[in-house]
Amino acid sequence: MSMEKKDIKKVLDKVSAGTATPQEEQAAKYWLHYFSKDDIPELSEDELNQETEAIYKSLMKEKVPVKVNRLWYPAVAAACLLMVVGAGLFYYRQHNPEVKQVTAANIVPNDVAPAKNTATLTLADGKKITLADAPIGLIAEQRNVSIFKTADGKLIYKSKPLKASETTFLDNPELNIISTAKGQQYQVILPDGSKIWLNAASSFTFPATFVSLKQRKVELTGEAYFEVAKDKSHPFIVKTDKQEVEVLGTHFNVNSYSDEEAIKTTLLEGSVKVSNSNEQKILRPGQESLLAKSSLVIRNADTQEAVAWKNGDFIFNNEDFGSILRQVARWYNVEIIDNGNHENLHLSGTVSRSKNISAVLKALEITGKVKFMIDGNRVIVAK
């Protein structure tokens, strides 16, 4: 979602000039306090200083120094960005004045924090390592590979030279597994340089090293985003329970949760071959395949929506309500009980995955179609 710089400035000028409606000011206050984004349009430093000071004075009714801390800039620009483009999204509050503003006075009891950056690593010998507890630096060594944890919480595999006496190892590579529970996510960099982002409730099985292997074959359950290092002589193959995706070097996302109706493969760059037991098809950038009931269908994709989870957002584009609930349940590790009849309900909108679950639920409630109640580790759909 993007805007021209001139559009951002129009909204800044409108609010700072005092011509904004009370609803617009309330919406701006909400987004200024609760949301910040990294993908905002660029303004010059002087423009940011001037506009930030003006809008902050207008909204917060306080004196601020001429020099404003740069940490405010993304929040202010994001507030205006969301205020303009949010009219069509379900969470835009100024069209729903009956909805309460979120304040310290109505903090939700039993609120649930978002997913943590951790996973469980299972080595070839069966040893399990909880990555949140692992030290920074070298955490394990296997034949021909060293495994490191970085300061920013990634796992990196580095191959070592293969010894002549270990040629039999080539036909029987040691397999490692990284698995995330609900409420967890993680990233791993394979020995060939390929980068893998693992979503919640997912499992990724791969050779500890690709040295002298003819194929770079891995297995996935759940969801992962892949940035595969180019190597024309060694195809990279992602196997799920019902399909295989073969690539040489590209960026793509695979959603293969067992509780979803279809396996979805979305291509951002390069090309991939998707195949099942009956057929195979080639994907081009901007396309995705859906495998359901042994039928493989190709269609145009909303790539931003497909990888929103990896970029820190929920993006729903006319999304089935049941699918939304499953995504929320996996991310926050909660049980969601839907007692209503929402078979035909579809919603659209965007909300940050870095917020507590109450922020997501309130966004959904603004549609007027549903209500939620948090009961311990359960979320009950009351309407």
Coordinates of C-alpha atoms in Angstrom, one line a residue:
M1 CA 0.0 0.0 0.0
S2 CA 1.6 3.2 -1.1
M3 CA 0.9 6.9 -1.6
E4 CA 2.5 9.9 -3.3
K5 CA 4.4 12.3 -1.1
K6 CA 2.0 15.1 -2.1
D7 CA -1.0 13.2 -0.7
I8 CA 0.7 12.7 2.7
K9 CA 1.5 16.4 2.8
K10 CA -2.1 17.3 2.0
V11 CA -3.3 15.4 5.1
L12 CA -0.6 16.8 7.3
D13 CA -1.5 20.3 6.2
K14 CA -5.2 19.8 6.7
V15 CA -4.8 18.5 10.3
S16 CA -2.1 21.1 11.3
A17 CA -4.2 23.9 9.8
G18 CA -7.2 23.0 12.0
T19 CA -9.6 22.2 9.1
A20 CA -9.8 18.5 9.9
T21 CA -13.1 17.1 11.3
P22 CA -13.2 15.8 14.9
Q23 CA -13.5 12.3 13.6
E24 CA -10.3 12.8 11.5
E25 CA -8.4 14.1 14.5
Q26 CA -9.6 11.2 16.6
A27 CA -8.5 8.7 14.0
A28 CA -5.1 10.4 13.6
K29 CA -4.6 10.3 17.4
Y30 CA -5.4 6.6 17.4
W31 CA -3.0 5.7 14.6
L32 CA -0.3 8.0 15.9
H33 CA -0.4 6.1 19.2
Y34 CA -0.9 2.6 18.0
F35 CA 0.6 2.1 14.7
S36 CA 4.0 2.7 12.9
K37 CA 5.1 1.3 9.6
D38 CA 8.5 1.0 7.9
D39 CA 7.3 1.3 4.3
I40 CA 6.2 4.9 4.4
P41 CA 6.9 7.5 1.6
E42 CA 10.1 9.5 2.1
L43 CA 10.0 13.2 3.0
S44 CA 13.0 15.4 3.3
E45 CA 14.4 16.0 6.8
D46 CA 13.3 19.7 6.8
E47 CA 9.8 18.7 5.7
L48 CA 9.6 16.0 8.4
N49 CA 10.7 18.4 11.1
Q50 CA 8.1 21.0 10.1
E51 CA 5.2 18.7 9.5
T52 CA 5.9 16.5 12.5
E53 CA 5.9 19.6 14.8
A54 CA 2.7 20.9 13.3
I55 CA 0.6 17.8 13.5
Y56 CA 1.9 16.8 16.9
K57 CA 1.0 20.3 18.3
S58 CA -2.5 20.1 16.8
L59 CA -3.3 16.5 17.9
M60 CA -1.7 16.4 21.3
K61 CA -2.3 20.0 22.4
E62 CA 1.2 20.3 23.9
K63 CA 4.3 22.4 23.3
V64 CA 7.0 20.6 21.5
P65 CA 10.6 21.7 20.8
V66 CA 11.5 22.7 17.3
K67 CA 13.8 19.7 17.0
V68 CA 11.6 16.6 17.1
N69 CA 13.1 13.2 17.8
R70 CA 13.2 11.2 14.5
L71 CA 11.5 8.3 16.2
W72 CA 8.2 10.3 15.8
Y73 CA 8.6 10.5 12.0
P74 CA 7.4 7.0 11.0
A75 CA 4.5 7.1 13.4
V76 CA 3.3 10.5 12.2
A77 CA 3.6 9.7 8.5
A78 CA 1.9 6.3 9.2
A79 CA -1.0 8.0 11.0
C80 CA -1.6 10.2 8.0
L81 CA -1.1 7.4 5.5
L82 CA -3.6 5.2 7.3
M83 CA -6.1 8.1 7.8
V84 CA -6.3 8.6 4.0
V85 CA -6.3 5.1 2.6
G86 CA -8.1 3.4 5.5
A87 CA -11.6 4.5 4.5
G88 CA -12.1 1.3 2.5
L89 CA -10.7 -0.9 5.3
F90 CA -12.7 -2.4 8.1
Y91 CA -10.7 -0.8 10.9
Y92 CA -11.2 2.9 9.9
R93 CA -12.7 4.3 13.0
Q94 CA -14.1 7.7 11.8
H95 CA -16.9 5.8 10.0
N96 CA -17.8 4.0 13.2
P97 CA -18.1 6.6 15.9
E98 CA -19.9 4.2 18.1
V99 CA -16.7 2.2 18.6
K100 CA -14.8 3.0 21.7
Q101 CA -11.3 4.4 21.4
V102 CA -8.6 2.2 22.9
T103 CA -7.3 3.9 26.1
A104 CA -5.4 2.9 29.2
A105 CA -8.8 2.8 31.0
N106 CA -10.1 -0.1 28.8
I107 CA -7.0 -2.3 28.5
V108 CA -8.2 -5.8 27.7
P109 CA -7.8 -8.4 30.5
N110 CA -6.0 -11.6 29.5
D111 CA -4.6 -9.9 26.4
V112 CA -2.3 -12.2 24.3
A113 CA 1.1 -11.1 23.0
P114 CA 2.1 -11.8 19.4
A115 CA 4.3 -14.7 18.3
K116 CA 7.9 -14.9 19.5
N117 CA 11.0 -15.3 17.5
T118 CA 11.9 -18.9 18.5
A119 CA 11.7 -22.5 17.3
T120 CA 13.1 -25.9 18.1
L121 CA 16.0 -27.3 16.2
T122 CA 16.3 -31.1 16.0
L123 CA 19.7 -32.3 14.9
A124 CA 20.4 -35.5 12.9
D125 CA 21.2 -37.4 16.2
G126 CA 17.9 -36.5 17.7
K127 CA 19.2 -33.8 20.0
K128 CA 16.7 -30.9 20.4
I129 CA 17.8 -27.3 20.9
T130 CA 15.3 -24.5 22.0
L131 CA 16.6 -21.6 19.9
A132 CA 15.3 -18.9 22.3
D133 CA 17.6 -20.3 25.0
A134 CA 20.6 -21.0 22.8
P135 CA 23.6 -18.7 23.1
I136 CA 24.7 -16.4 20.4
G137 CA 27.5 -17.9 18.3
L138 CA 28.3 -21.5 17.6
I139 CA 25.5 -23.8 19.0
A140 CA 26.2 -27.1 17.3
E141 CA 28.5 -29.0 14.9
Q142 CA 27.7 -31.9 12.7
R143 CA 29.7 -33.7 10.0
N144 CA 30.8 -31.0 7.5
V145 CA 28.7 -28.2 8.9
S146 CA 28.8 -25.6 11.7
I147 CA 25.6 -24.1 13.0
F148 CA 25.5 -20.5 14.4
K149 CA 22.9 -18.3 16.1
T150 CA 23.1 -14.6 15.2
A151 CA 22.5 -11.7 17.6
D152 CA 19.3 -10.9 15.7
G153 CA 17.9 -14.4 16.2
K154 CA 18.6 -16.2 12.9
L155 CA 20.1 -19.6 12.4
I156 CA 23.1 -19.9 9.9
Y157 CA 24.5 -23.1 8.5
K158 CA 28.1 -23.0 7.2
S159 CA 29.6 -26.0 5.4
K160 CA 33.1 -27.3 6.0
P161 CA 35.3 -29.1 3.4
L162 CA 34.3 -32.7 2.8
K163 CA 36.9 -35.3 3.7
A164 CA 37.8 -38.2 1.3
S165 CA 36.7 -40.7 3.9
E166 CA 33.2 -39.2 4.1
T167 CA 32.1 -39.9 0.5
T168 CA 29.3 -42.2 1.7
F169 CA 27.8 -39.3 3.5
L170 CA 26.9 -37.8 0.1
D171 CA 24.2 -40.4 -0.4
N172 CA 22.9 -40.2 3.1
P173 CA 22.9 -36.5 4.2
E174 CA 22.2 -35.7 7.8
L175 CA 18.7 -34.2 8.1
N176 CA 17.9 -31.3 10.5
I177 CA 14.4 -30.1 11.4
I178 CA 13.4 -26.6 12.5
S179 CA 9.8 -26.5 13.9
T180 CA 7.7 -23.7 15.2
A181 CA 4.7 -24.2 17.5
K182 CA 1.7 -21.9 17.4
G183 CA 2.9 -18.4 18.6
Q184 CA 6.4 -18.9 17.1
Q185 CA 8.4 -17.9 14.0
Y186 CA 12.0 -18.2 12.9
Q187 CA 14.5 -17.7 10.0
V188 CA 17.3 -19.9 8.8
I189 CA 20.0 -19.4 6.3
L190 CA 21.0 -22.7 4.6
P191 CA 24.6 -23.6 3.7
D192 CA 24.0 -22.6 0.1
G193 CA 22.9 -19.1 1.1
S194 CA 19.2 -19.7 0.7
K195 CA 17.0 -17.9 3.2
I196 CA 13.9 -19.4 4.7
W197 CA 11.3 -17.7 6.9
L198 CA 9.2 -20.1 8.9
N199 CA 5.7 -19.1 9.9
A200 CA 3.9 -20.3 13.1
A201 CA 2.9 -24.0 13.5
S202 CA 5.3 -25.1 10.7
S203 CA 8.1 -27.6 10.2
F204 CA 11.0 -27.5 7.8
T205 CA 13.3 -30.5 7.2
F206 CA 16.5 -30.1 5.2
P207 CA 20.0 -31.6 4.7
A208 CA 22.6 -30.0 7.1
T209 CA 24.8 -29.5 4.0
F210 CA 24.3 -29.6 0.3
V211 CA 27.9 -30.5 -0.5
S212 CA 28.0 -32.7 -3.6
L213 CA 24.3 -33.5 -3.5
K214 CA 22.6 -33.5 -6.9
Q215 CA 19.5 -31.8 -5.6
R216 CA 18.7 -29.4 -2.8
K217 CA 15.6 -31.2 -1.5
V218 CA 13.7 -30.0 1.6
E219 CA 10.3 -30.8 3.1
L220 CA 7.7 -28.4 4.5
T221 CA 4.6 -28.5 6.6
G222 CA 2.8 -25.3 7.4
E223 CA 4.0 -22.1 5.7
A224 CA 7.4 -20.7 4.7
Y225 CA 8.8 -18.0 2.5
F226 CA 11.9 -18.9 0.4
E227 CA 14.6 -16.8 -1.2
V228 CA 16.6 -19.5 -3.0
A229 CA 20.2 -19.0 -3.9
K230 CA 20.8 -19.5 -7.7
D231 CA 22.5 -22.8 -8.6
K232 CA 21.4 -24.1 -12.1
S233 CA 23.2 -27.4 -11.6
H234 CA 21.5 -28.2 -8.3
P235 CA 17.7 -27.7 -8.4
F236 CA 16.0 -26.7 -5.2
I237 CA 12.9 -28.8 -4.4
V238 CA 10.3 -28.1 -1.8
K239 CA 8.2 -31.2 -0.9
T240 CA 4.9 -31.0 0.9
D241 CA 2.5 -33.9 1.5
K242 CA 0.7 -33.4 -1.8
Q243 CA 3.0 -31.5 -4.2
E244 CA 6.6 -30.6 -5.1
V245 CA 7.9 -27.1 -6.1
E246 CA 11.1 -27.1 -8.2
V247 CA 13.2 -24.0 -8.6
L248 CA 16.7 -22.9 -9.7
G249 CA 16.8 -19.6 -7.8
T250 CA 13.8 -17.5 -7.0
H251 CA 11.5 -15.9 -4.3
F252 CA 8.3 -17.7 -3.5
N253 CA 5.9 -18.5 -0.7
V254 CA 4.3 -21.9 0.1
N255 CA 1.2 -22.2 2.4
S256 CA 0.6 -25.9 3.1
Y257 CA -1.3 -26.0 6.4
S258 CA -3.3 -29.2 6.8
D259 CA -6.4 -27.3 8.1
E260 CA -6.6 -25.1 4.9
E261 CA -8.6 -26.1 1.9
A262 CA -5.8 -25.8 -0.6
I263 CA -2.0 -25.7 -0.8
K264 CA -1.1 -22.2 -2.2
T265 CA 2.3 -21.5 -3.9
T266 CA 2.9 -17.8 -4.7
L267 CA 5.7 -16.7 -7.0
L268 CA 7.4 -13.3 -6.6
E269 CA 10.5 -13.6 -8.7
G270 CA 11.9 -16.1 -11.3
S271 CA 9.9 -19.2 -12.2
V272 CA 8.9 -22.5 -10.5
K273 CA 7.5 -25.8 -11.5
V274 CA 4.6 -27.0 -9.3
S275 CA 3.6 -30.7 -9.7
N276 CA 1.5 -33.3 -8.0
S277 CA 0.7 -36.9 -8.8
N278 CA -1.5 -35.9 -11.8
E279 CA 0.0 -32.8 -13.4
Q280 CA 2.7 -30.1 -13.4
K281 CA 2.5 -26.4 -14.2
I282 CA 4.9 -23.5 -14.5
L283 CA 4.4 -20.3 -12.4
R284 CA 5.4 -16.9 -13.6
P285 CA 6.0 -13.9 -11.3
G286 CA 2.7 -12.6 -9.9
Q287 CA 1.0 -15.9 -10.2
E288 CA 0.0 -18.6 -7.7
S289 CA -1.1 -22.2 -7.8
L290 CA -3.9 -23.7 -5.7
L291 CA -3.9 -27.5 -5.2
A292 CA -7.2 -28.7 -3.8
K293 CA -8.7 -32.2 -4.2
S294 CA -5.9 -33.2 -6.7
S295 CA -6.7 -30.3 -9.0
L296 CA -3.9 -27.8 -9.7
V297 CA -5.2 -24.3 -10.7
I298 CA -3.1 -21.2 -11.7
R299 CA -4.4 -17.7 -11.1
N300 CA -3.1 -14.2 -10.7
A301 CA -1.9 -13.5 -7.1
D302 CA -1.9 -10.6 -4.6
T303 CA 1.7 -11.1 -3.7
Q304 CA 1.6 -8.4 -1.0
E305 CA -1.1 -10.3 0.8
A306 CA 0.7 -13.7 0.3
V307 CA 3.8 -12.5 2.1
A308 CA 2.3 -10.1 4.6
W309 CA 2.9 -12.5 7.4
K310 CA 6.7 -12.4 6.6
N311 CA 6.6 -8.6 6.5
G312 CA 4.8 -8.3 9.9
D313 CA 1.2 -7.7 8.9
F314 CA -2.2 -9.4 8.5
I315 CA -3.6 -8.4 5.1
F316 CA -7.1 -9.6 4.3
N317 CA -8.5 -9.1 0.9
N318 CA -12.0 -10.3 0.9
E319 CA -10.7 -13.1 3.1
D320 CA -13.0 -15.9 4.3
F321 CA -13.7 -15.4 8.0
G322 CA -12.8 -18.9 8.9
S323 CA -9.4 -18.5 7.3
I324 CA -8.9 -15.2 9.3
L325 CA -9.6 -17.0 12.5
R326 CA -7.2 -19.8 11.7
Q327 CA -4.4 -17.3 11.0
V328 CA -5.0 -15.4 14.2
A329 CA -5.2 -18.7 16.2
R330 CA -1.8 -19.9 14.9
W331 CA -0.1 -16.5 15.4
Y332 CA -1.3 -16.0 19.0
N333 CA -1.4 -19.6 20.1
V334 CA -5.1 -19.4 21.1
E335 CA -8.2 -21.6 20.7
I336 CA -10.9 -19.7 18.8
I337 CA -14.5 -20.9 19.3
D338 CA -17.0 -19.6 16.7
N339 CA -20.5 -20.2 17.9
G340 CA -22.1 -18.1 15.1
N341 CA -22.9 -18.7 11.5
H342 CA -20.2 -16.9 9.5
E343 CA -19.9 -19.2 6.5
N344 CA -20.4 -16.5 4.0
L345 CA -18.6 -13.7 5.8
H346 CA -15.6 -12.2 4.0
L347 CA -13.5 -9.2 5.3
S348 CA -10.8 -6.9 4.0
G349 CA -8.3 -4.8 5.8
T350 CA -4.8 -4.6 7.3
V351 CA -3.5 -4.7 10.8
S352 CA 0.0 -5.2 12.3
R353 CA 1.0 -8.6 13.6
S354 CA 3.2 -6.9 16.2
K355 CA 0.2 -5.9 18.2
N356 CA -1.5 -7.8 21.0
I357 CA -4.5 -9.9 20.0
S358 CA -7.0 -7.4 21.3
A359 CA -5.9 -4.9 18.6
V360 CA -6.7 -7.5 15.9
L361 CA -10.0 -8.5 17.4
K362 CA -11.1 -4.8 17.8
A363 CA -10.3 -4.2 14.1
L364 CA -12.5 -7.1 13.2
E365 CA -15.3 -5.9 15.5
I366 CA -15.5 -2.6 13.8
T367 CA -17.2 -4.3 10.8
G368 CA -20.2 -4.7 13.1
K369 CA -20.4 -8.3 12.0
V370 CA -18.7 -10.0 14.9
K371 CA -17.9 -9.6 18.6
F372 CA -15.2 -11.3 20.6
M373 CA -14.6 -12.3 24.2
I374 CA -11.2 -13.3 25.5
D375 CA -11.4 -16.1 28.1
G376 CA -8.0 -17.1 29.3
N377 CA -6.3 -18.8 26.3
R378 CA -9.6 -19.0 24.4
V379 CA -11.3 -16.5 22.1
I380 CA -15.0 -16.8 21.7
V381 CA -16.8 -15.3 18.8
A382 CA -20.0 -14.0 20.4
K383 CA -21.8 -12.6 17.4

